[in-house]
mmCIF file of C-alpha atoms in Angstrom:
data_model
loop_
_atom_site.group_PDB
_atom_site.id
_atom_site.type_symbol
_atom_site.label_atom_id
_atom_site.label_comp_id
_atom_site.label_asym_id
_atom_site.label_seq_id
_atom_site.Cartn_x
_atom_site.Cartn_y
_atom_site.Cartn_z
ATOM 1 C CA UNK A 62 128.745 4.808 -46.373
ATOM 2 C CA UNK A 63 132.119 6.461 -46.343
ATOM 3 C CA UNK A 64 134.999 4.206 -45.872
ATOM 4 C CA UNK A 65 138.019 5.230 -43.772
ATOM 5 C CA UNK A 66 140.324 3.279 -46.119
ATOM 6 C CA UNK A 67 139.083 3.863 -49.635
ATOM 7 C CA UNK A 68 138.385 7.231 -51.237
ATOM 8 C CA UNK A 69 134.750 8.454 -51.180
ATOM 9 C CA UNK A 70 132.836 8.219 -54.448
ATOM 10 C CA UNK A 71 133.236 11.007 -56.976
ATOM 11 C CA UNK A 72 130.730 12.048 -59.569
ATOM 12 C CA UNK A 73 128.681 9.580 -61.588
ATOM 13 C CA UNK A 74 130.995 9.527 -64.556
ATOM 14 C CA UNK A 75 134.072 9.010 -62.420
ATOM 15 C CA UNK A 76 132.445 6.178 -60.526
ATOM 16 C CA UNK A 77 130.960 4.492 -63.562
ATOM 17 C CA UNK A 78 133.818 4.754 -66.121
ATOM 18 C CA UNK A 79 136.829 6.079 -64.298
ATOM 19 C CA UNK A 80 139.960 4.388 -62.948
ATOM 20 C CA UNK A 81 139.733 5.323 -59.348
ATOM 21 C CA UNK A 82 138.623 2.489 -57.144
ATOM 22 C CA UNK A 83 135.934 3.983 -54.959
ATOM 23 C CA UNK A 84 134.011 1.079 -53.463
ATOM 24 C CA UNK A 85 130.636 1.946 -51.947
ATOM 25 C CA UNK A 86 129.703 0.259 -48.729
ATOM 26 C CA UNK A 87 126.048 0.068 -47.637
ATOM 27 C CA UNK A 88 124.670 1.628 -44.427
ATOM 28 C CA UNK A 89 126.037 -1.274 -42.436
ATOM 29 C CA UNK A 90 129.500 -0.594 -43.988
ATOM 30 C CA UNK A 91 129.352 -3.763 -46.179
ATOM 31 C CA UNK A 92 129.752 -4.566 -49.873
ATOM 32 C CA UNK A 93 128.466 -7.730 -51.542
ATOM 33 C CA UNK A 94 131.063 -10.044 -52.972
ATOM 34 C CA UNK A 95 130.350 -12.728 -55.517
ATOM 35 C CA UNK A 96 132.944 -15.438 -55.570
ATOM 36 C CA UNK A 97 133.485 -17.485 -58.739
ATOM 37 C CA UNK A 98 135.764 -20.403 -59.547
ATOM 38 C CA UNK A 99 138.498 -19.078 -61.704
ATOM 39 C CA UNK A 100 138.652 -22.280 -63.705
ATOM 40 C CA UNK A 101 135.021 -23.071 -64.349
ATOM 41 C CA UNK A 102 133.380 -19.606 -63.797
ATOM 42 C CA UNK A 103 130.840 -21.236 -61.425
ATOM 43 C CA UNK A 104 129.408 -19.015 -58.719
ATOM 44 C CA UNK A 105 130.677 -20.539 -55.455
ATOM 45 C CA UNK A 106 129.240 -18.210 -52.779
ATOM 46 C CA UNK A 107 128.113 -14.699 -51.930
ATOM 47 C CA UNK A 108 129.833 -12.943 -48.957
ATOM 48 C CA UNK A 109 130.181 -9.498 -47.498
ATOM 49 C CA UNK A 110 133.246 -7.471 -46.810
ATOM 50 C CA UNK A 111 133.740 -4.241 -44.869
ATOM 51 C CA UNK A 112 136.502 -1.914 -45.925
ATOM 52 C CA UNK A 113 139.081 -3.631 -43.773
ATOM 53 C CA UNK A 114 138.201 -7.103 -45.019
ATOM 54 C CA UNK A 115 138.418 -5.818 -48.647
ATOM 55 C CA UNK A 116 141.840 -4.209 -47.839
ATOM 56 C CA UNK A 117 143.115 -7.493 -46.365
ATOM 57 C CA UNK A 118 141.828 -9.397 -49.356
ATOM 58 C CA UNK A 119 143.713 -7.049 -51.736
ATOM 59 C CA UNK A 120 146.888 -7.069 -49.691
ATOM 60 C CA UNK A 121 147.118 -10.733 -48.945
ATOM 61 C CA UNK A 122 145.556 -12.266 -52.048
ATOM 62 C CA UNK A 123 143.362 -14.417 -49.881
ATOM 63 C CA UNK A 124 139.688 -13.701 -49.265
ATOM 64 C CA UNK A 125 138.587 -12.165 -45.989
ATOM 65 C CA UNK A 126 134.955 -11.388 -45.095
ATOM 66 C CA UNK A 127 132.939 -9.825 -42.439
ATOM 67 C CA UNK A 128 130.521 -12.272 -40.894
ATOM 68 C CA UNK A 129 127.148 -10.578 -40.443
ATOM 69 C CA UNK A 130 125.868 -13.379 -38.199
ATOM 70 C CA UNK A 131 128.921 -13.532 -35.953
ATOM 71 C CA UNK A 132 129.921 -9.826 -36.394
ATOM 72 C CA UNK A 133 133.554 -10.651 -36.814
ATOM 73 C CA UNK A 134 136.249 -10.984 -39.384
ATOM 74 C CA UNK A 135 136.329 -14.341 -41.118
ATOM 75 C CA UNK A 136 139.175 -15.536 -43.223
ATOM 76 C CA UNK A 137 137.630 -18.196 -45.502
ATOM 77 C CA UNK A 138 139.385 -21.511 -44.993
ATOM 78 C CA UNK A 139 140.974 -20.654 -41.689
ATOM 79 C CA UNK A 140 139.528 -23.791 -40.206
ATOM 80 C CA UNK A 141 138.315 -25.765 -43.177
ATOM 81 C CA UNK A 142 141.480 -25.284 -45.362
ATOM 82 C CA UNK A 143 139.196 -24.034 -48.148
ATOM 83 C CA UNK A 144 141.262 -20.864 -48.524
ATOM 84 C CA UNK A 145 140.350 -18.679 -51.577
ATOM 85 C CA UNK A 146 143.432 -17.631 -53.477
ATOM 86 C CA UNK A 147 142.422 -14.485 -55.431
ATOM 87 C CA UNK A 148 143.192 -14.496 -59.062
ATOM 88 C CA UNK A 149 141.167 -11.487 -60.120
ATOM 89 C CA UNK A 150 138.989 -8.758 -58.483
ATOM 90 C CA UNK A 151 136.354 -6.849 -60.421
ATOM 91 C CA UNK A 152 133.893 -4.167 -59.541
ATOM 92 C CA UNK A 153 130.712 -3.061 -61.216
ATOM 93 C CA UNK A 154 129.534 0.222 -62.741
ATOM 94 C CA UNK A 155 128.374 1.826 -59.597
ATOM 95 C CA UNK A 156 131.128 0.173 -57.564
ATOM 96 C CA UNK A 157 128.816 -1.309 -54.975
ATOM 97 C CA UNK A 158 129.538 -5.017 -55.661
ATOM 98 C CA UNK A 159 132.601 -7.110 -56.166
ATOM 99 C CA UNK A 160 133.447 -10.221 -58.109
ATOM 100 C CA UNK A 161 136.378 -12.304 -56.813
ATOM 101 C CA UNK A 162 137.740 -15.039 -59.173
ATOM 102 C CA UNK A 163 139.518 -17.535 -56.972
ATOM 103 C CA UNK A 164 141.184 -20.878 -56.724
ATOM 104 C CA UNK A 165 140.055 -22.793 -53.741
ATOM 105 C CA UNK A 166 142.615 -24.679 -51.649
ATOM 106 C CA UNK A 167 142.154 -27.692 -49.405
ATOM 107 C CA UNK A 168 139.525 -30.156 -50.627
ATOM 108 C CA UNK A 169 138.333 -27.658 -53.199
ATOM 109 C CA UNK A 170 134.832 -27.313 -51.775
ATOM 110 C CA UNK A 171 133.369 -23.959 -50.724
ATOM 111 C CA UNK A 172 130.146 -24.860 -48.971
ATOM 112 C CA UNK A 173 130.148 -25.973 -45.355
ATOM 113 C CA UNK A 174 127.350 -28.450 -46.296
ATOM 114 C CA UNK A 175 129.953 -30.291 -48.363
ATOM 115 C CA UNK A 176 129.246 -29.153 -51.917
ATOM 116 C CA UNK A 177 131.590 -27.478 -54.370
ATOM 117 C CA UNK A 178 129.315 -24.445 -54.510
ATOM 118 C CA UNK A 179 126.827 -23.046 -51.923
ATOM 119 C CA UNK A 180 124.298 -22.762 -54.828
ATOM 120 C CA UNK A 181 123.805 -26.527 -55.084
ATOM 121 C CA UNK A 182 119.981 -26.369 -55.212
ATOM 122 C CA UNK A 183 117.807 -25.279 -58.156
ATOM 123 C CA UNK A 184 114.419 -23.572 -57.569
ATOM 124 C CA UNK A 185 111.929 -25.602 -59.550
ATOM 125 C CA UNK A 186 108.283 -26.341 -59.919
ATOM 126 C CA UNK A 187 107.184 -29.679 -58.545
ATOM 127 C CA UNK A 188 104.823 -32.041 -60.403
ATOM 128 C CA UNK A 189 102.082 -30.525 -58.236
ATOM 129 C CA UNK A 190 102.954 -27.029 -59.380
ATOM 130 C CA UNK A 191 104.599 -26.003 -56.102
ATOM 131 C CA UNK A 192 107.873 -24.046 -55.998
ATOM 132 C CA UNK A 193 110.440 -26.247 -54.307
ATOM 133 C CA UNK A 194 114.182 -26.868 -54.254
ATOM 134 C CA UNK A 195 115.406 -29.703 -56.451
ATOM 135 C CA UNK A 196 117.589 -32.413 -54.969
ATOM 136 C CA UNK A 197 121.260 -31.465 -55.811
ATOM 137 C CA UNK A 198 122.444 -32.585 -59.265
ATOM 138 C CA UNK A 199 126.031 -33.133 -58.016
ATOM 139 C CA UNK A 200 127.560 -35.179 -55.231
ATOM 140 C CA UNK A 201 129.104 -33.591 -52.253
ATOM 141 C CA UNK A 202 132.881 -33.221 -52.196
ATOM 142 C CA UNK A 203 133.034 -34.263 -48.571
ATOM 143 C CA UNK A 204 130.792 -35.104 -45.653
ATOM 144 C CA UNK A 205 131.116 -32.427 -42.909
ATOM 145 C CA UNK A 206 129.945 -34.983 -40.318
ATOM 146 C CA UNK A 207 133.019 -37.117 -40.970
ATOM 147 C CA UNK A 208 135.280 -34.081 -40.309
ATOM 148 C CA UNK A 209 133.380 -32.089 -37.639
ATOM 149 C CA UNK A 210 131.124 -34.718 -36.188
ATOM 150 C CA UNK A 211 127.298 -34.500 -35.826
ATOM 151 C CA UNK A 212 125.987 -30.982 -35.366
ATOM 152 C CA UNK B 116 112.859 -10.657 -42.410
ATOM 153 C CA UNK B 117 109.661 -12.683 -42.793
ATOM 154 C CA UNK B 118 108.089 -12.599 -46.216
ATOM 155 C CA UNK B 119 104.366 -12.413 -46.734
ATOM 156 C CA UNK B 120 104.673 -14.575 -49.864
ATOM 157 C CA UNK B 121 107.256 -17.226 -49.032
ATOM 158 C CA UNK B 122 107.279 -19.518 -45.970
ATOM 159 C CA UNK B 123 109.403 -18.501 -42.920
ATOM 160 C CA UNK B 124 112.668 -20.240 -42.487
ATOM 161 C CA UNK B 125 112.578 -23.615 -40.638
ATOM 162 C CA UNK B 126 115.361 -25.154 -38.645
ATOM 163 C CA UNK B 127 119.020 -25.082 -39.879
ATOM 164 C CA UNK B 128 118.937 -28.504 -41.439
ATOM 165 C CA UNK B 129 115.727 -27.720 -43.357
ATOM 166 C CA UNK B 130 117.036 -24.452 -44.660
ATOM 167 C CA UNK B 131 120.469 -25.859 -45.600
ATOM 168 C CA UNK B 132 119.613 -29.153 -47.110
ATOM 169 C CA UNK B 133 115.834 -29.373 -47.451
ATOM 170 C CA UNK B 134 113.538 -29.022 -50.431
ATOM 171 C CA UNK B 135 111.377 -26.156 -49.134
ATOM 172 C CA UNK B 136 112.207 -22.809 -50.681
ATOM 173 C CA UNK B 137 112.395 -20.456 -47.770
ATOM 174 C CA UNK B 138 114.288 -17.399 -49.037
ATOM 175 C CA UNK B 139 115.595 -15.086 -46.352
ATOM 176 C CA UNK B 140 115.140 -11.357 -46.905
ATOM 177 C CA UNK B 141 117.333 -8.885 -45.005
ATOM 178 C CA UNK B 142 116.080 -6.207 -42.646
ATOM 179 C CA UNK B 143 115.128 -4.026 -45.637
ATOM 180 C CA UNK B 144 113.158 -6.974 -47.105
ATOM 181 C CA UNK B 145 115.666 -7.639 -49.840
ATOM 182 C CA UNK B 146 117.741 -10.576 -51.101
ATOM 183 C CA UNK B 147 120.884 -10.316 -53.178
ATOM 184 C CA UNK B 148 120.685 -11.731 -56.804
ATOM 185 C CA UNK B 149 123.646 -12.655 -58.860
ATOM 186 C CA UNK B 150 122.851 -12.647 -62.563
ATOM 187 C CA UNK B 151 124.937 -14.779 -64.805
ATOM 188 C CA UNK B 152 124.865 -15.395 -68.605
ATOM 189 C CA UNK B 153 123.458 -18.858 -69.215
ATOM 190 C CA UNK B 154 125.698 -19.339 -72.171
ATOM 191 C CA UNK B 155 129.117 -18.156 -70.939
ATOM 192 C CA UNK B 156 128.577 -18.273 -67.112
ATOM 193 C CA UNK B 157 129.868 -14.675 -66.818
ATOM 194 C CA UNK B 158 128.627 -12.633 -63.943
ATOM 195 C CA UNK B 159 126.561 -9.880 -65.537
ATOM 196 C CA UNK B 160 125.252 -7.858 -62.559
ATOM 197 C CA UNK B 161 124.099 -7.991 -58.935
ATOM 198 C CA UNK B 162 120.616 -6.711 -58.150
ATOM 199 C CA UNK B 163 118.198 -6.936 -55.254
ATOM 200 C CA UNK B 164 114.657 -8.354 -55.083
ATOM 201 C CA UNK B 165 111.953 -8.161 -52.457
ATOM 202 C CA UNK B 166 109.559 -10.978 -52.094
ATOM 203 C CA UNK B 167 107.106 -9.608 -54.715
ATOM 204 C CA UNK B 168 109.906 -9.106 -57.236
ATOM 205 C CA UNK B 169 111.149 -12.662 -56.720
ATOM 206 C CA UNK B 170 107.532 -13.904 -57.046
ATOM 207 C CA UNK B 171 107.104 -12.050 -60.348
ATOM 208 C CA UNK B 172 110.464 -13.360 -61.629
ATOM 209 C CA UNK B 173 109.468 -16.929 -60.890
ATOM 210 C CA UNK B 174 106.012 -16.594 -62.329
ATOM 211 C CA UNK B 175 106.862 -14.625 -65.540
ATOM 212 C CA UNK B 176 110.331 -16.057 -66.290
ATOM 213 C CA UNK B 177 111.633 -12.532 -66.689
ATOM 214 C CA UNK B 178 113.749 -10.766 -64.057
ATOM 215 C CA UNK B 179 112.167 -8.165 -61.812
ATOM 216 C CA UNK B 180 114.096 -6.211 -59.183
ATOM 217 C CA UNK B 181 113.562 -3.700 -56.422
ATOM 218 C CA UNK B 182 115.542 -0.577 -57.095
ATOM 219 C CA UNK B 183 117.129 0.556 -53.879
ATOM 220 C CA UNK B 184 117.956 3.995 -55.257
ATOM 221 C CA UNK B 185 114.538 4.748 -56.799
ATOM 222 C CA UNK B 186 112.538 2.545 -54.212
ATOM 223 C CA UNK B 187 110.397 1.033 -56.892
ATOM 224 C CA UNK B 188 109.937 -2.187 -58.918
ATOM 225 C CA UNK B 189 112.126 -2.379 -61.906
ATOM 226 C CA UNK B 190 111.665 -4.805 -64.761
ATOM 227 C CA UNK B 191 115.145 -5.256 -66.300
ATOM 228 C CA UNK B 192 114.959 -4.302 -70.001
ATOM 229 C CA UNK B 193 111.530 -2.455 -69.776
ATOM 230 C CA UNK B 194 113.112 0.617 -71.454
ATOM 231 C CA UNK B 195 116.408 -0.804 -72.843
ATOM 232 C CA UNK B 196 115.123 -4.038 -74.290
ATOM 233 C CA UNK B 197 117.726 -5.931 -72.306
ATOM 234 C CA UNK B 198 115.178 -8.288 -70.830
ATOM 235 C CA UNK B 199 116.547 -11.220 -68.841
ATOM 236 C CA UNK B 200 114.846 -14.496 -69.777
ATOM 237 C CA UNK B 201 115.397 -16.788 -66.775
ATOM 238 C CA UNK B 202 116.841 -20.212 -67.582
ATOM 239 C CA UNK B 203 117.616 -21.272 -64.026
ATOM 240 C CA UNK B 204 117.207 -20.042 -60.502
ATOM 241 C CA UNK B 205 119.422 -21.296 -57.662
ATOM 242 C CA UNK B 206 119.747 -20.510 -53.993
ATOM 243 C CA UNK B 207 122.544 -21.099 -51.535
ATOM 244 C CA UNK B 208 122.929 -23.067 -48.305
ATOM 245 C CA UNK B 209 121.342 -20.507 -46.014
ATOM 246 C CA UNK B 210 118.897 -19.363 -48.676
ATOM 247 C CA UNK B 211 119.872 -15.625 -48.415
ATOM 248 C CA UNK B 212 121.203 -15.235 -51.955
ATOM 249 C CA UNK B 213 119.968 -16.101 -55.422
ATOM 250 C CA UNK B 214 121.735 -16.976 -58.707
ATOM 251 C CA UNK B 215 119.736 -16.276 -61.853
ATOM 252 C CA UNK B 216 121.112 -17.847 -65.070
ATOM 253 C CA UNK B 217 119.632 -15.743 -67.976
ATOM 254 C CA UNK B 218 119.605 -15.103 -71.641
ATOM 255 C CA UNK B 219 119.661 -11.416 -72.396
ATOM 256 C CA UNK B 220 117.339 -10.036 -74.994
ATOM 257 C CA UNK B 221 117.736 -6.871 -77.133
ATOM 258 C CA UNK B 222 121.290 -5.905 -77.903
ATOM 259 C CA UNK B 223 122.481 -8.537 -75.390
ATOM 260 C CA UNK B 224 124.265 -6.081 -73.127
ATOM 261 C CA UNK B 225 123.433 -5.730 -69.474
ATOM 262 C CA UNK B 226 125.237 -2.642 -68.244
ATOM 263 C CA UNK B 227 123.760 0.804 -68.818
ATOM 264 C CA UNK B 228 127.304 2.033 -69.482
ATOM 265 C CA UNK B 229 127.263 -0.081 -72.642
ATOM 266 C CA UNK B 230 129.256 -3.214 -71.702
ATOM 267 C CA UNK B 231 128.156 -6.832 -71.783
ATOM 268 C CA UNK B 232 128.661 -7.081 -68.004
ATOM 269 C CA UNK B 233 128.511 -4.464 -65.303
ATOM 270 C CA UNK B 234 131.793 -5.932 -63.990
ATOM 271 C CA UNK B 235 133.844 -4.557 -66.861
ATOM 272 C CA UNK B 236 136.723 -3.249 -64.782
ATOM 273 C CA UNK B 237 139.436 -5.162 -62.932
ATOM 274 C CA UNK B 238 140.910 -3.898 -59.622
ATOM 275 C CA UNK B 239 144.696 -3.830 -60.296
ATOM 276 C CA UNK B 240 147.908 -2.434 -58.891
ATOM 277 C CA UNK B 241 149.343 0.422 -60.974
ATOM 278 C CA UNK B 242 152.965 0.643 -61.887
ATOM 279 C CA UNK B 243 153.315 3.069 -58.972
ATOM 280 C CA UNK B 244 151.793 0.466 -56.600
ATOM 281 C CA UNK B 245 148.396 2.144 -56.306
ATOM 282 C CA UNK B 246 145.115 0.223 -56.316
ATOM 283 C CA UNK B 247 143.241 1.411 -59.475
ATOM 284 C CA UNK B 248 140.701 0.116 -61.968
ATOM 285 C CA UNK B 249 142.116 -1.142 -65.191
ATOM 286 C CA UNK B 250 140.771 0.149 -68.506
ATOM 287 C CA UNK B 251 138.159 -2.359 -69.706
ATOM 288 C CA UNK B 252 139.603 -5.368 -71.679
ATOM 289 C CA UNK B 253 136.467 -5.529 -73.885
ATOM 290 C CA UNK B 254 134.688 -3.121 -76.173
ATOM 291 C CA UNK B 255 131.305 -1.782 -75.389
ATOM 292 C CA UNK B 256 128.365 -3.461 -77.071
ATOM 293 C CA UNK B 257 126.665 -0.112 -77.679
ATOM 294 C CA UNK B 258 127.197 3.590 -76.799
ATOM 295 C CA UNK B 259 124.402 4.715 -74.486
ATOM 296 C CA UNK B 260 124.896 8.327 -75.707
ATOM 297 C CA UNK B 261 123.751 7.320 -79.181
ATOM 298 C CA UNK B 262 120.536 5.933 -77.821
ATOM 299 C CA UNK B 263 119.704 8.046 -74.844
ATOM 300 C CA UNK B 264 121.702 11.205 -75.635
ATOM 301 C CA UNK B 265 124.214 12.948 -73.349
ATOM 302 C CA UNK B 266 123.425 12.616 -69.721
#
């Protein structure tokens, strides 16, 4: 999808090894964003940005997303305080994905369930041979019920 | 999207904190997969799996994807030797993204351009204030032209 903010993609060589930032948005106008902790390298979450959210992120140094479920802009941490201060932005060979290295403000957690990372569960085989999710290895950083009440 | 292989998603609490693996595929039947190096934690690439590719990955311990551009199954490394041996699989709170921690076989690179990671370029501001891609900080692991010829 062509963005109204960023230049359209050039030829393969330019996109893959050039110096012009030509992010490719999918047919819904979105690009996948992998967020990692700048200190530990841990993957914290995957979000989606449209061109305006990506522009805001670059300009403000704080991560903005497009919420696919709510169909609205979403500044991470606006209510939770878990603001993502951007340390580094990377893109991949075909410029259709973004890596954001961030420092997280507030209580330092990223996941609304209370864990440091949204990827707090491993996919494992049970003793019975079934594919299940293991109980988290780590403790939660906070209990969302204590802050937001029962939901 | 409902998968024919994995169970449909249950209620919010079950999806977010339960032990049943209920991956959510998007309207094209795909789920985003973040691949990291098990040793260094570096993000190597972002790919997409449909339910069958995810099943093959879990069963074989080697990463399979669905190529959106070629609309076909793609076993990473089938031609390049850069096979991804899966060490750990994680999913996030809403089970609509996957993290694969892998060891890469062959020459150890992941990117077809020759770098260790597909995310070899940083998005930076030029001296003139323009948003550009920095020249890679790292050397390429191999020169694809030497293996595959000019393309």
